Coordinates of C-alpha atoms in Angstrom, one line a residue:
Chain A
X1 CA 66.4 121.3 100.0
X2 CA 64.6 119.1 102.4
X3 CA 66.3 117.1 105.1
X4 CA 65.5 113.4 104.9
X5 CA 66.5 112.0 108.2
X6 CA 67.2 113.1 111.8
X7 CA 70.3 110.8 111.8
X8 CA 72.3 112.7 109.2
X9 CA 72.7 115.9 107.1
X10 CA 71.4 114.6 103.8
X11 CA 69.1 117.0 101.9
X12 CA 67.3 116.4 98.7
X13 CA 65.8 119.0 96.3
X14 CA 63.1 117.3 94.2
X15 CA 62.7 120.5 92.2
X16 CA 66.3 120.6 91.0
X17 CA 66.4 116.9 90.3
X18 CA 66.1 115.8 86.7
X19 CA 65.9 112.1 87.4
X20 CA 69.2 111.1 85.8
X21 CA 69.7 108.4 88.4
X22 CA 73.4 108.8 89.1
X23 CA 72.7 109.1 92.8
X24 CA 71.1 105.6 92.7
X25 CA 74.2 104.3 91.1
X26 CA 76.8 105.8 93.5
X27 CA 75.0 105.3 96.8
X28 CA 76.5 102.3 98.7
X29 CA 73.5 102.1 101.0
X30 CA 70.5 102.2 98.7
X31 CA 69.3 105.6 100.0
X32 CA 67.8 106.5 96.6
X33 CA 65.4 104.7 94.3
X34 CA 64.2 105.6 90.8
X35 CA 60.9 105.2 89.1
X36 CA 61.2 106.3 85.5
X37 CA 62.5 109.8 85.7
X38 CA 61.6 110.4 89.4
X39 CA 64.0 109.9 92.3
X40 CA 62.8 109.0 95.7
X41 CA 64.6 108.9 99.0
X42 CA 63.6 105.5 100.3
X43 CA 66.2 104.8 103.0
X44 CA 67.3 108.1 104.3
X45 CA 68.4 106.8 107.7
X46 CA 71.0 104.6 106.1
X47 CA 73.0 107.6 104.7
X48 CA 76.6 107.5 105.9
X49 CA 77.4 111.0 104.5
X50 CA 80.1 109.7 102.1
X51 CA 79.2 112.5 99.7
X52 CA 79.2 110.4 96.5
X53 CA 75.7 111.6 95.5
X54 CA 76.3 115.2 96.1
X55 CA 79.7 115.2 94.2
X56 CA 78.2 113.3 91.3
X57 CA 74.8 115.2 91.0
X58 CA 75.2 117.5 88.0
X59 CA 72.2 119.6 89.1
X60 CA 73.0 120.4 92.7
X61 CA 69.9 118.6 93.9
X62 CA 71.7 116.9 96.8
X63 CA 73.4 118.4 99.8
X64 CA 75.2 116.5 102.5
X65 CA 77.8 117.5 105.1
X66 CA 80.1 114.8 104.1
X67 CA 83.1 113.4 106.0
X68 CA 84.5 110.3 107.6
X69 CA 82.4 108.7 110.3
X70 CA 85.5 107.8 112.2
X71 CA 85.8 108.5 115.9
X72 CA 89.6 108.0 115.9
X73 CA 90.1 110.6 113.1
X74 CA 87.7 113.1 114.7
X75 CA 89.3 112.7 118.2
X76 CA 92.8 113.1 116.6
X77 CA 91.6 116.2 114.7
X78 CA 90.2 117.7 117.9
X79 CA 93.4 117.1 119.8
X80 CA 95.6 118.5 117.1
X81 CA 93.2 121.4 116.4
X82 CA 92.8 120.4 112.7
X83 CA 89.7 121.4 110.9
X84 CA 89.3 118.4 108.8
X85 CA 89.2 114.8 110.2
X86 CA 90.7 112.4 107.8
X87 CA 92.3 109.0 108.0
X88 CA 95.9 107.9 107.5
Chain B
X1 CA 110.4 102.0 80.3
X2 CA 112.3 104.7 78.3
X3 CA 112.9 107.1 81.2
X4 CA 111.7 108.1 84.6
X5 CA 109.9 111.2 83.3
X6 CA 108.1 109.4 80.5
X7 CA 104.6 108.8 81.8
X8 CA 103.4 107.6 78.4
X9 CA 104.5 104.1 79.0
X10 CA 102.1 101.2 79.2
X11 CA 103.2 98.7 81.8
X12 CA 102.3 95.0 81.3
X13 CA 100.5 93.2 84.1
X14 CA 98.6 89.9 84.5
X15 CA 95.7 88.5 86.5
X16 CA 98.0 86.1 88.4
X17 CA 98.2 86.6 92.1
X18 CA 101.6 85.1 93.0
X19 CA 103.0 84.0 96.4
X20 CA 104.8 87.4 96.6
X21 CA 101.5 89.2 96.2
X22 CA 99.8 87.1 98.9
X23 CA 102.7 87.8 101.3
X24 CA 102.3 91.5 100.5
X25 CA 98.6 91.3 101.3
X26 CA 99.3 89.5 104.5
X27 CA 101.7 92.2 105.6
X28 CA 99.2 94.9 104.7
X29 CA 96.5 93.2 106.8
X30 CA 98.9 93.3 109.8
X31 CA 99.7 97.0 109.2
X32 CA 103.3 96.2 108.5
X33 CA 104.9 99.0 106.4
X34 CA 101.5 100.4 106.2
X35 CA 102.0 103.0 103.5
X36 CA 104.4 100.8 101.5
X37 CA 101.9 98.6 99.6
X38 CA 102.0 100.6 96.4
X39 CA 101.8 100.1 92.7
X40 CA 103.4 102.7 90.4
X41 CA 100.6 105.0 89.1
X42 CA 100.0 105.0 85.4
X43 CA 98.6 102.8 82.6
X44 CA 98.7 99.1 82.6
X45 CA 98.0 96.5 79.9
X46 CA 96.3 93.4 81.1
X47 CA 96.7 90.6 78.5
X48 CA 96.8 92.0 75.0
X49 CA 94.4 95.0 74.9
X50 CA 93.5 96.9 71.7
X51 CA 92.3 100.4 71.1
X52 CA 88.8 99.1 71.7
X53 CA 89.5 97.4 75.0
X54 CA 87.8 98.6 78.2
X55 CA 89.7 100.9 80.7
X56 CA 89.3 100.3 84.4
X57 CA 90.5 102.7 87.0
X58 CA 92.0 101.8 90.3
X59 CA 94.1 103.1 93.3
X60 CA 97.8 102.5 93.7
X61 CA 97.3 100.3 96.7
X62 CA 98.3 96.7 96.1
X63 CA 95.1 95.2 97.6
X64 CA 92.9 97.4 95.4
X65 CA 94.9 96.8 92.2
X66 CA 95.3 93.1 92.8
X67 CA 91.6 92.6 93.5
X68 CA 90.9 94.3 90.1
X69 CA 93.4 92.5 88.0
X70 CA 92.4 89.2 89.5
X71 CA 88.7 89.8 88.8
X72 CA 89.6 90.7 85.1
X73 CA 91.2 87.3 84.4
X74 CA 91.0 86.4 80.7
X75 CA 89.8 89.9 79.7
X76 CA 92.2 92.0 77.6
X77 CA 91.9 95.5 79.2
X78 CA 93.7 98.6 80.4
X79 CA 94.0 99.5 84.0
X80 CA 94.6 103.2 84.9
X81 CA 96.1 103.4 88.3
X82 CA 95.7 106.7 90.1
X83 CA 98.2 108.0 92.6
X84 CA 96.3 107.7 95.9
X85 CA 99.4 107.6 98.2
X86 CA 99.1 103.8 98.6
X87 CA 95.5 104.2 100.0
X88 CA 92.6 102.0 99.0
X89 CA 89.8 103.4 96.7
X90 CA 87.2 104.2 99.2
X91 CA 89.4 105.9 101.8
X92 CA 91.3 107.8 99.0
X93 CA 87.9 108.9 97.5
X94 CA 86.9 110.2 101.0
X95 CA 90.2 112.2 101.1
X96 CA 89.8 113.3 97.5
X97 CA 93.1 111.7 96.3
X98 CA 91.1 109.2 94.3
X99 CA 89.4 112.3 92.8
X100 CA 88.4 114.3 89.8
X101 CA 91.7 116.3 89.5
X102 CA 94.0 113.2 89.8
X103 CA 91.9 111.3 87.3
X104 CA 91.9 114.1 84.7
X105 CA 95.7 114.6 85.2
X106 CA 96.4 110.8 84.9
X107 CA 94.3 110.6 81.7
X108 CA 96.4 113.4 80.2
X109 CA 99.8 112.2 81.6
X110 CA 99.3 108.7 80.2
X111 CA 98.0 109.9 76.8
X112 CA 95.0 107.6 77.2
X113 CA 93.2 109.4 74.3
X114 CA 95.8 108.1 71.9
X115 CA 95.8 104.6 73.4
X116 CA 92.1 103.9 73.1
X117 CA 89.5 104.9 70.5
X118 CA 86.5 104.9 72.8
X119 CA 85.8 107.4 75.6
X120 CA 84.6 105.3 78.5
X121 CA 86.1 104.6 81.9
X122 CA 84.9 102.0 84.3
X123 CA 85.4 103.2 87.9
X124 CA 84.8 101.3 91.1
X125 CA 81.6 102.6 92.7
X126 CA 83.3 103.3 95.9
X127 CA 85.5 105.9 94.1
X128 CA 82.4 108.0 93.6
X129 CA 82.8 110.2 96.7
X130 CA 86.0 111.7 95.2
X131 CA 85.1 111.8 91.5
X132 CA 82.5 114.1 89.9
X133 CA 81.7 112.0 86.8
X134 CA 80.1 114.9 84.9
X135 CA 83.1 117.2 85.5
X136 CA 85.5 114.5 84.3
X137 CA 83.5 114.2 81.1
X138 CA 83.5 118.0 80.6
X139 CA 87.3 118.2 81.0
X140 CA 88.4 115.0 79.1
X141 CA 85.4 113.8 77.0
X142 CA 85.7 110.5 78.9
X143 CA 82.3 109.2 80.1
X144 CA 82.4 107.5 83.5
X145 CA 80.6 104.3 84.2
X146 CA 80.5 103.3 87.9
X147 CA 81.0 99.5 88.1
X148 CA 80.1 97.4 91.1
X149 CA 81.3 97.9 94.7
X150 CA 83.2 94.6 94.7
X151 CA 85.7 93.7 92.0
X152 CA 84.6 90.1 92.2
X153 CA 81.2 91.2 90.8
X154 CA 82.9 92.6 87.6
X155 CA 82.6 89.5 85.4
X156 CA 78.8 89.4 86.1
X157 CA 78.5 93.2 85.7
X158 CA 80.4 93.2 82.3
X159 CA 77.8 91.0 80.7
X160 CA 75.3 93.8 80.6
X161 CA 77.1 96.8 82.1
X162 CA 74.2 97.1 84.5
X163 CA 74.8 96.6 88.2
X164 CA 72.1 94.9 90.2
X165 CA 71.0 96.7 93.4
X166 CA 72.9 94.0 95.3
X167 CA 76.2 94.9 93.5
X168 CA 75.7 98.5 94.5
X169 CA 75.4 97.9 98.2
X170 CA 78.1 97.8 100.7
X171 CA 77.8 95.2 103.4
X172 CA 80.0 94.4 106.4
X173 CA 79.9 90.6 106.6
X174 CA 81.8 88.5 109.2
X175 CA 84.6 87.8 106.8
X176 CA 85.2 91.5 106.2
X177 CA 85.1 92.2 109.9
X178 CA 87.5 89.4 110.8
X179 CA 90.2 90.6 108.4
X180 CA 90.4 93.8 110.3
X181 CA 91.3 92.2 113.6
X182 CA 95.1 92.0 113.0
X183 CA 95.2 95.8 112.3
X184 CA 93.2 96.4 115.5
X185 CA 95.6 94.2 117.5
X186 CA 98.6 96.0 116.1
X187 CA 97.1 99.3 117.1
X188 CA 96.8 98.3 120.7
X189 CA 100.0 96.3 120.9
X190 CA 102.0 99.1 122.6
X191 CA 99.3 99.5 125.3
X192 CA 99.3 95.7 125.9
X193 CA 103.0 95.7 126.3
X194 CA 102.9 98.6 128.8
X195 CA 100.2 96.9 130.8
X196 CA 102.2 93.6 131.0
X197 CA 105.4 95.4 132.0
X198 CA 103.6 97.4 134.7
X199 CA 102.2 94.2 136.0
X200 CA 105.5 92.3 135.9
X201 CA 107.6 95.0 137.6
X202 CA 105.5 95.4 140.6
X203 CA 101.9 94.5 140.2
X204 CA 100.9 98.1 139.5
X205 CA 98.0 96.9 137.4
X206 CA 96.2 93.6 137.0
X207 CA 97.1 92.7 133.5
X208 CA 94.7 89.8 132.8
X209 CA 91.6 92.0 133.4
X210 CA 92.9 95.0 131.4
X211 CA 94.1 92.7 128.6
X212 CA 90.7 91.0 128.5
X213 CA 89.0 94.4 128.2
X214 CA 91.3 95.4 125.4
X215 CA 90.9 92.1 123.5
X216 CA 87.2 92.3 123.9
X217 CA 87.3 95.6 122.0
X218 CA 89.7 94.5 119.3
X219 CA 88.9 90.9 118.7
X220 CA 85.4 90.1 120.1
X221 CA 83.8 93.3 119.0
X222 CA 84.4 93.1 115.3
X223 CA 83.1 89.5 115.3
X224 CA 80.0 90.2 117.5
X225 CA 79.1 93.7 116.1
X226 CA 75.7 92.9 114.5
X227 CA 74.6 90.8 117.4
X228 CA 75.3 93.3 120.2
X229 CA 72.2 95.2 121.3
X230 CA 71.8 99.0 121.0
X231 CA 72.7 101.1 118.0
X232 CA 75.7 103.2 119.3
X233 CA 79.1 101.7 119.2
X234 CA 79.9 103.1 122.7
X235 CA 77.0 101.4 124.3
X236 CA 77.7 98.2 122.5
X237 CA 81.2 98.4 123.9
X238 CA 80.0 99.2 127.4
X239 CA 77.8 96.1 127.3
X240 CA 80.6 93.9 126.0
X241 CA 83.1 95.3 128.4
X242 CA 80.5 94.8 131.3
X243 CA 80.2 91.1 130.3
X244 CA 84.0 90.7 130.2
X245 CA 84.3 92.5 133.6
X246 CA 81.8 90.2 135.3
X247 CA 84.1 87.3 136.0
X248 CA 86.8 89.6 137.3
X249 CA 84.3 91.3 139.6
X250 CA 83.0 87.9 140.8
X251 CA 86.6 86.7 141.5
X252 CA 87.3 89.9 143.4
X253 CA 84.1 89.4 145.4
X254 CA 84.6 85.7 146.2
X255 CA 88.3 85.5 146.6
X256 CA 88.4 87.1 150.0
X257 CA 85.4 85.6 151.9
X258 CA 86.8 86.7 155.3
X259 CA 87.2 90.4 154.4
X260 CA 84.6 93.0 155.2
X261 CA 81.5 93.0 153.0
X262 CA 82.0 96.6 151.8
X263 CA 85.6 95.8 150.9
X264 CA 84.6 92.8 148.8
X265 CA 81.8 94.7 147.1
X266 CA 83.9 97.7 146.2
X267 CA 86.7 95.4 145.0
X268 CA 84.2 93.9 142.6
X269 CA 82.8 97.4 141.7
X270 CA 86.2 98.7 140.6
X271 CA 86.3 96.2 137.8
X272 CA 82.7 97.0 136.7
X273 CA 83.7 100.7 136.6
X274 CA 87.1 100.6 134.9
X275 CA 86.9 97.8 132.4
X276 CA 83.7 98.7 130.3
X277 CA 85.0 102.1 129.4
X278 CA 88.3 100.6 128.1
X279 CA 86.4 98.3 125.8
X280 CA 83.9 101.1 124.8
X281 CA 86.7 103.5 123.9
X282 CA 88.2 101.0 121.5
X283 CA 84.8 100.1 120.0
X284 CA 83.9 103.7 119.5
X285 CA 87.2 104.0 117.5
X286 CA 86.1 101.0 115.4
X287 CA 83.5 103.3 113.7
X288 CA 86.1 104.3 111.2
X289 CA 86.7 100.8 110.1
X290 CA 83.1 100.1 109.3
X291 CA 81.2 100.7 106.1
X292 CA 78.2 102.5 107.4
X293 CA 78.8 105.1 110.2
X294 CA 78.1 108.7 109.4
X295 CA 80.0 111.7 110.6
X296 CA 77.0 113.2 112.2
X297 CA 76.3 109.9 114.1
X298 CA 79.9 109.5 115.3
X299 CA 80.1 113.2 116.4
X300 CA 77.0 112.7 118.5
X301 CA 78.4 109.6 120.0
X302 CA 81.7 111.3 120.9
X303 CA 79.8 114.1 122.7
X304 CA 77.4 111.7 124.4
X305 CA 79.6 108.9 125.5
X306 CA 83.2 110.0 125.9
X307 CA 82.1 111.9 129.1
X308 CA 80.3 108.7 130.3
X309 CA 83.4 106.6 129.7
X310 CA 85.6 109.2 131.5
X311 CA 83.3 109.3 134.5
X312 CA 83.1 105.6 134.9
X313 CA 86.8 105.1 134.5
X314 CA 87.6 108.0 136.8
X315 CA 85.3 106.7 139.4
X316 CA 86.8 103.3 139.2
X317 CA 90.3 104.7 139.6
X318 CA 89.2 106.9 142.5
X319 CA 87.7 103.9 144.2
X320 CA 90.8 101.9 143.7
X321 CA 92.9 104.6 145.3
X322 CA 90.6 105.0 148.2
X323 CA 90.5 101.3 148.8
X324 CA 94.3 101.1 148.7
X325 CA 94.6 104.1 151.1
X326 CA 92.3 102.5 153.6
X327 CA 94.1 99.2 153.4
X328 CA 97.5 100.9 153.9
X329 CA 96.2 102.9 156.8
X330 CA 95.0 99.7 158.3
X331 CA 91.4 100.6 158.2
X332 CA 90.4 97.1 157.2

């Protein structure tokens, strides 16, 4: 697992990757790109840690500490001593 | 419907968005009855679908469901609505309610395998954070195809079942930012009322300045977001709040030309200290409404800038108190 950006927790393991391309499909910010059966991280700084790639990767080649990037939810969670910050 | 416990019912629906739907959308945009904009979970028949018709999956939030059925106008298809507690696809996926378990259970509860011959589901791409496609296939035999981010791209997508890179990207255009303003306004409404009341009953606060700072964060900020300099939402808010504070500082400075210079200067300074953190706190909280902020980034911002906001605001309040005390004691 190799970190791809100082701005987030996304890690990619090129060894475990089979090049199926599901990460390219699910990422809403174009972080991944595919060239035949090889996946490249092309826009690592844009990762918003939604977790779609990790959840959908069948080979465990992606790790990200996912969660909502929402200050209101995180402040509320801190104030109510909840572990997980969520909306609504 | 044959009974409340019979989930194997296929409800009819259409692509028509009626006046009642538009009214419901309007109320949802104003956060009125916020968790009440629901569709019954289950299977819906749009038009006259057959066992070979495509199956689309959505959330039981009216804005999500209506966007999908409207985009599918003229296409006989099934819509499988998951129970997401009346929350939209993306937020529900983040919480996991638009998720693998709910999808698997809903496939079984509706008897979808007996309704269609094929084994393909088309999901909105933004449902992906909650759904492990390979696990759904393992548990139900249904293959998952992630469609485009926006339902409006579905007609184009369905020609080839291949999304263009553009269809896969989330943007945050002006239109999408403006529709959020009502919800932002409703959220600060109690504060606005308190400020106005405090001003009316005895001038405890100067409501125009505070209201301006709040409206800067709720109305101006969503509009100006991409054009404000800096990356962090807090600093963008401090800059915007600073600009809004300037006229109030100027008025404070110029309105009493005969007062002592230090009194005029500190009067102006109180606005420059107190107003920007009010705006910045609101804009920091806007991170959750955007389509691109990460948890790591927001956490760093909270630790870096909440103390700055607190110090600025605290200094402004302290200065206000000191000035008032000196005035009362007749020092100036």
